[in-house]
Coordinates of C-alpha atoms in Angstrom, one line a residue:
M594 CA 50.0 55.5 27.3
E595 CA 49.8 57.9 24.9
N596 CA 52.5 60.3 22.4
E597 CA 56.4 61.1 23.7
A598 CA 54.9 65.1 25.1
D599 CA 52.3 63.0 27.3
N600 CA 55.6 60.8 29.0
Q601 CA 57.5 64.2 29.2
R602 CA 54.2 65.8 31.6
R603 CA 54.0 62.6 33.0
R604 CA 57.9 62.3 34.0
G605 CA 58.6 62.9 37.9
R606 CA 55.0 62.7 39.3
K607 CA 53.2 59.5 40.2
A608 CA 51.3 58.0 37.9
R609 CA 47.4 58.3 38.4
I610 CA 45.1 55.1 38.7
V611 CA 42.0 54.7 39.0
V612 CA 40.5 51.9 39.8
L613 CA 36.8 50.4 39.5
G614 CA 36.5 47.9 41.2
S615 CA 35.1 45.1 43.8
I616 CA 36.4 44.7 47.6
N617 CA 35.1 40.8 49.0
M618 CA 36.8 39.3 52.3
D619 CA 38.1 36.0 51.0
F620 CA 37.4 33.0 53.2
V621 CA 40.6 30.6 51.9
T622 CA 40.9 26.7 52.1
R623 CA 44.3 24.8 51.2
V624 CA 43.4 21.6 49.6
T625 CA 46.1 18.5 48.6
R626 CA 43.3 18.8 45.6
L627 CA 41.2 20.6 44.3
P628 CA 38.1 19.0 44.5
Q629 CA 35.9 17.5 41.8
P630 CA 31.8 17.9 41.8
G631 CA 29.9 16.4 44.4
E632 CA 33.4 15.0 46.4
T633 CA 34.6 16.0 49.7
L634 CA 37.9 16.5 50.8
P635 CA 39.5 17.3 53.6
G636 CA 41.4 20.7 54.3
H637 CA 45.0 21.3 56.1
A638 CA 44.5 25.2 56.6
F639 CA 42.2 28.3 56.0
D640 CA 42.5 31.5 57.1
C641 CA 40.3 34.8 56.1
R642 CA 42.1 37.6 53.5
A643 CA 41.4 40.6 52.5
G644 CA 40.8 40.5 48.3
G645 CA 38.2 41.3 45.7
K646 CA 40.3 42.0 42.5
G647 CA 39.2 45.4 42.5
A648 CA 40.8 46.0 45.6
N649 CA 43.7 43.2 45.0
Q650 CA 44.9 45.6 42.4
A651 CA 44.4 48.9 43.8
V652 CA 46.9 47.4 46.5
A653 CA 48.9 46.8 43.8
I654 CA 49.6 49.8 42.2
A655 CA 49.7 51.6 45.3
R656 CA 52.8 48.9 46.3
L657 CA 54.2 49.5 42.5
G658 CA 54.1 53.5 43.3
A659 CA 51.7 54.7 40.9
D660 CA 48.8 57.2 42.8
S661 CA 45.9 54.9 43.3
T662 CA 42.0 56.1 44.0
L663 CA 38.7 52.5 44.3
I664 CA 35.9 53.6 43.5
G665 CA 33.6 50.6 45.4
C666 CA 31.2 49.9 48.0
V667 CA 31.5 47.8 51.4
G668 CA 28.6 47.0 53.7
D669 CA 27.8 48.1 56.6
D670 CA 29.1 45.2 58.4
A671 CA 32.6 44.6 60.4
L672 CA 33.4 43.1 57.6
G673 CA 33.0 46.5 55.4
E674 CA 35.2 48.3 58.4
Q675 CA 38.5 45.8 58.7
L676 CA 38.5 45.9 54.5
I677 CA 38.2 49.8 54.2
A678 CA 41.3 50.4 56.9
G679 CA 43.6 47.9 54.9
L680 CA 43.3 49.7 52.1
R681 CA 43.8 52.9 54.3
A682 CA 46.6 51.1 55.5
E683 CA 48.1 50.6 51.7
G684 CA 48.2 53.6 50.3
V685 CA 44.7 53.3 48.5
Q686 CA 42.7 56.5 48.5
V687 CA 39.4 55.4 50.0
K688 CA 37.2 58.0 49.6
H689 CA 35.3 57.2 47.0
V690 CA 34.5 53.9 48.6
R691 CA 31.0 53.9 49.9
R692 CA 29.1 52.2 52.7
V693 CA 26.2 51.0 51.8
R694 CA 23.9 50.3 54.9
G695 CA 22.2 47.4 55.3
C696 CA 24.1 44.8 53.0
G697 CA 27.0 42.8 54.0
S698 CA 30.4 42.9 52.4
G699 CA 30.9 41.2 49.2
A700 CA 33.3 37.0 50.2
A701 CA 35.2 35.0 48.3
S702 CA 35.3 31.0 48.8
I703 CA 38.1 29.6 47.6
S704 CA 40.5 26.6 47.5
V705 CA 44.2 26.0 47.1
D706 CA 46.1 23.1 46.4
A707 CA 49.5 22.4 46.6
E708 CA 50.7 23.8 43.1
G709 CA 48.7 26.8 43.8
Q710 CA 46.0 26.9 41.8
N711 CA 42.9 27.9 43.6
T712 CA 38.6 27.8 42.3
I713 CA 36.6 30.6 43.9
A714 CA 33.5 31.2 44.3
V715 CA 32.0 34.9 45.0
V716 CA 29.3 36.6 46.8
P717 CA 29.1 40.1 45.8
G718 CA 27.3 41.6 48.3
A719 CA 28.0 45.6 48.2
N720 CA 29.9 45.3 45.1
A721 CA 26.5 44.4 43.2
R722 CA 25.3 48.0 45.1
L723 CA 27.8 50.1 43.1
L724 CA 25.4 51.4 40.5
P725 CA 26.4 53.9 36.9
Q726 CA 25.3 57.1 39.1
D727 CA 28.4 56.6 41.6
V728 CA 30.4 56.8 38.7
R729 CA 28.4 60.0 37.0
A730 CA 29.3 62.1 40.7
L731 CA 33.1 61.0 39.6
E732 CA 33.5 62.0 36.3
E733 CA 36.4 64.3 37.9
L734 CA 38.3 62.0 39.0
I735 CA 37.9 59.9 35.9
E736 CA 39.2 62.7 33.5
Q737 CA 41.9 63.1 35.5
A738 CA 43.5 60.1 36.0
D739 CA 46.1 58.7 33.5
A740 CA 44.8 55.4 33.5
L741 CA 41.0 53.4 34.6
L742 CA 41.1 49.7 35.9
M743 CA 38.0 47.6 35.9
Q744 CA 37.5 43.9 36.2
L745 CA 33.7 42.5 36.3
E746 CA 32.7 41.5 40.4
V747 CA 30.8 44.6 40.1
P748 CA 27.3 45.5 38.1
L749 CA 28.0 45.4 33.8
R750 CA 26.2 48.5 33.1
T751 CA 28.8 50.8 36.0
V752 CA 31.7 48.9 33.9
A753 CA 29.8 50.1 31.3
A754 CA 29.6 53.7 32.5
A755 CA 32.5 54.5 33.6
A756 CA 33.7 53.0 30.2
R757 CA 31.8 55.7 28.1
I758 CA 33.1 58.6 30.4
A759 CA 36.6 57.5 29.6
R760 CA 36.4 57.2 26.5
R761 CA 34.4 60.9 26.4
H762 CA 38.1 62.2 27.9
K763 CA 39.8 60.0 26.0
I764 CA 41.5 58.5 29.1
P765 CA 43.2 54.6 28.4
V766 CA 40.6 51.7 29.6
I767 CA 42.1 48.5 30.8
L768 CA 39.4 45.3 31.8
D769 CA 40.3 42.7 33.3
C770 CA 37.7 39.7 32.4
A771 CA 37.4 39.0 35.3
P772 CA 34.5 37.0 35.5
A773 CA 33.5 36.0 32.3
P774 CA 30.1 36.8 31.3
D775 CA 28.2 33.7 30.5
D776 CA 26.4 36.2 27.2
G777 CA 29.9 37.3 26.6
L778 CA 30.9 40.9 27.1
P779 CA 28.2 43.5 25.9
A780 CA 28.1 45.6 23.4
T781 CA 28.5 48.6 25.6
L782 CA 31.9 47.2 26.5
R783 CA 33.4 47.6 22.4
G784 CA 35.8 49.2 22.2
I785 CA 38.2 49.1 25.5
D786 CA 41.7 50.0 25.0
I787 CA 42.9 47.0 26.5
L788 CA 40.9 43.6 27.1
S789 CA 42.9 41.3 29.4
P790 CA 41.3 37.7 30.3
N791 CA 43.1 35.1 32.1
Q792 CA 43.0 31.8 29.6
T793 CA 40.0 30.7 31.1
E794 CA 38.0 33.3 30.5
A795 CA 39.6 34.1 27.0
A796 CA 38.9 29.9 26.0
S797 CA 35.3 31.8 28.1
L798 CA 34.5 34.3 26.0
T799 CA 35.4 32.6 22.5
G800 CA 34.9 29.7 22.2
L801 CA 38.2 28.7 21.7
P802 CA 40.9 26.8 23.2
C803 CA 43.4 28.7 25.5
G804 CA 45.9 26.1 26.3
S805 CA 49.2 27.1 24.9
V806 CA 50.7 30.8 23.3
M807 CA 49.5 29.9 19.5
E808 CA 45.8 29.2 21.0
A809 CA 45.8 32.3 22.7
E810 CA 47.3 34.5 20.0
Q811 CA 44.2 33.0 18.4
A812 CA 41.5 33.5 21.3
A813 CA 43.4 37.3 21.4
R814 CA 42.2 37.3 17.4
A815 CA 38.4 36.3 17.5
L816 CA 38.3 38.6 21.1
I817 CA 39.7 41.4 18.8
R818 CA 37.8 40.1 15.7
R819 CA 34.4 40.4 18.6
H820 CA 34.8 43.3 20.5
D821 CA 37.6 46.3 18.9
P822 CA 39.4 46.3 21.6
G823 CA 43.2 48.4 20.9
L824 CA 45.1 45.4 22.3
V825 CA 43.8 42.0 24.2
V826 CA 46.8 40.5 26.5
I827 CA 46.1 37.4 27.9
K828 CA 46.9 35.4 30.8
L829 CA 48.9 32.0 30.4
G830 CA 50.0 31.4 34.0
G831 CA 53.0 30.0 33.7
D832 CA 53.1 29.8 30.4
G833 CA 53.8 33.5 30.8
A834 CA 51.4 35.9 29.1
I835 CA 51.0 37.5 25.2
A836 CA 49.9 40.4 23.9
H837 CA 47.7 41.3 20.3
A838 CA 46.6 43.9 18.9
G839 CA 45.6 42.4 15.2
V840 CA 48.4 43.3 13.0
R841 CA 51.9 42.6 12.7
E842 CA 53.6 40.6 15.4
T843 CA 52.4 38.7 18.5
L844 CA 54.0 39.9 21.6
V845 CA 55.3 36.6 23.6
A846 CA 56.1 37.8 27.5
P847 CA 57.9 34.3 29.3
A848 CA 56.7 33.9 32.8
F849 CA 59.5 34.3 35.1
P850 CA 60.2 30.9 37.1
V851 CA 59.4 31.1 40.8
R852 CA 57.9 28.1 43.5
A853 CA 54.3 28.7 43.1
I854 CA 52.6 28.5 46.1
D855 CA 49.1 30.5 45.7
A856 CA 48.6 31.9 42.4
T857 CA 44.8 33.8 43.8
A858 CA 46.0 36.7 43.4
A859 CA 48.6 37.2 40.7
G860 CA 46.7 37.6 37.6
D861 CA 45.7 40.7 39.5
A862 CA 49.6 41.6 40.3
F863 CA 49.7 41.2 36.7
T864 CA 46.9 43.9 35.6
A865 CA 47.7 45.8 38.2
A866 CA 51.2 45.5 37.1
L867 CA 51.5 46.7 33.3
I868 CA 48.7 49.0 33.8
V869 CA 51.0 51.4 36.0
H870 CA 54.0 50.4 33.8
L871 CA 52.2 51.8 30.7
A872 CA 50.9 55.2 32.5
E873 CA 54.4 55.7 33.5
G874 CA 55.3 55.8 29.9
A875 CA 57.2 52.0 29.7
R876 CA 57.0 50.1 26.4
L877 CA 54.5 47.7 26.2
G878 CA 57.3 44.6 25.4
E879 CA 59.0 46.1 29.2
S880 CA 55.3 47.1 30.8
M881 CA 54.8 43.1 30.1
R882 CA 57.4 42.3 31.0
F883 CA 57.7 43.9 34.6
A884 CA 53.6 42.9 34.4
C885 CA 54.8 39.0 34.4
A886 CA 57.3 40.1 37.0
A887 CA 55.1 41.1 39.8
G888 CA 52.9 37.7 38.5
A889 CA 56.1 35.6 39.7
L890 CA 56.6 37.7 43.0
A891 CA 52.2 36.6 44.1
A892 CA 52.3 33.5 42.9
T893 CA 55.3 32.7 45.8
R894 CA 53.6 34.3 48.2
A895 CA 49.7 33.1 50.1
G896 CA 46.6 35.2 50.0
A897 CA 45.7 38.6 48.0
Q898 CA 46.2 41.8 48.9
E899 CA 49.6 40.0 51.2
A900 CA 50.6 38.7 48.3
M901 CA 50.7 42.0 46.1
P902 CA 54.5 42.7 45.3
T903 CA 56.5 45.9 46.0
R904 CA 58.2 48.4 42.9
A905 CA 61.6 46.7 44.6
E906 CA 61.1 43.8 44.5
V907 CA 59.9 43.3 41.4
D908 CA 62.6 45.8 40.1
R909 CA 65.4 43.1 42.2
L910 CA 63.6 40.0 40.0
L911 CA 63.9 42.3 37.2
K912 CA 67.7 42.3 37.0
R913 CA 67.8 38.4 37.4
P914 CA 68.4 37.3 33.7
Q915 CA 65.3 35.9 31.6
A916 CA 64.3 35.3 28.5
K917 CA 64.0 37.7 26.4
I918 CA 60.5 39.5 24.6
T919 CA 59.8 38.2 21.2
L920 CA 58.8 40.9 19.1
R921 CA 59.9 44.1 17.5
P922 CA 60.0 46.4 19.7
D923 CA 58.2 49.5 17.1
L924 CA 54.0 47.4 17.7
R925 CA 51.2 49.4 16.7
T926 CA 47.9 49.1 17.8
R927 CA 44.4 49.5 15.4
D928 CA 43.9 52.7 16.4
S929 CA 45.6 55.1 18.2
R930 CA 42.8 57.5 18.4
R931 CA 41.3 55.7 21.8
G932 CA 45.0 56.1 24.0
S933 CA 46.3 52.7 23.4
P934 CA 49.5 52.0 24.4
D935 CA 51.4 52.4 21.1
R936 CA 54.0 51.4 22.5

């Protein structure tokens, strides 16, 4: 993700990604349509599945063939045991997942409609106990990573502490802006290498509409002005994704045509795939296409972690004829000193 010499050193070994984030149990209800405020609707199916954006992304990274280490917390309840066992079975390194005494594990209530769209309410539980001192104790782990991936389902001060450590050691940081804070991103998160909200989160963070590629480009420009990231990547669901660095053209990555049944973790698959491919030394355009393929595959399956695609599945989808990425291949970020993707 930095220069050709770094790329040469990485070839022949797995990319090492550290994920700092949430670990939840998802309680999923399937409905014909999403309920309006104050409305009660009958559901036609219910399931209990492992989730949490941090855990989802850690599983996706492992399935895509990278070395995946998760920093997080679970409770000392039966759900915590189940969540850790599931992560370990997926090949995620869970040595740094702490069990919090006297606290329940995180939980999410998810409604999914017939078109695969969803609404999600999260109770953080033990995720709220992931503290700055936890990440400061793991500075050496972060220093040795090829990239640090974070979301916002754990305390903001903890995310900021990890970002400072990564910046000190010139480790690229990607921040999935979910959920978007009501008061916006704090000043402590200025200068992140890559900000990656979805269109709803981008609209919330900027106050601008984000329902089209053109609107997303304007939202990306606003995010760059306000938060000074090296790159903004906005996920647009069925419209694909865009990447904008504040200079030159906007990269537009078209969506892959699939029959979506559950978009719950499609964004997590996208973000994980993007960081894996960039950490392997791929160009940004190639990485966006790889990420769109991973997100599309995840949307064709129910659940969160179990919906994450494997590397072989993504590679097969990429071999199908698709629309080309619409950007010159020499995109540069405004500030290569921070280790942002410069390809």
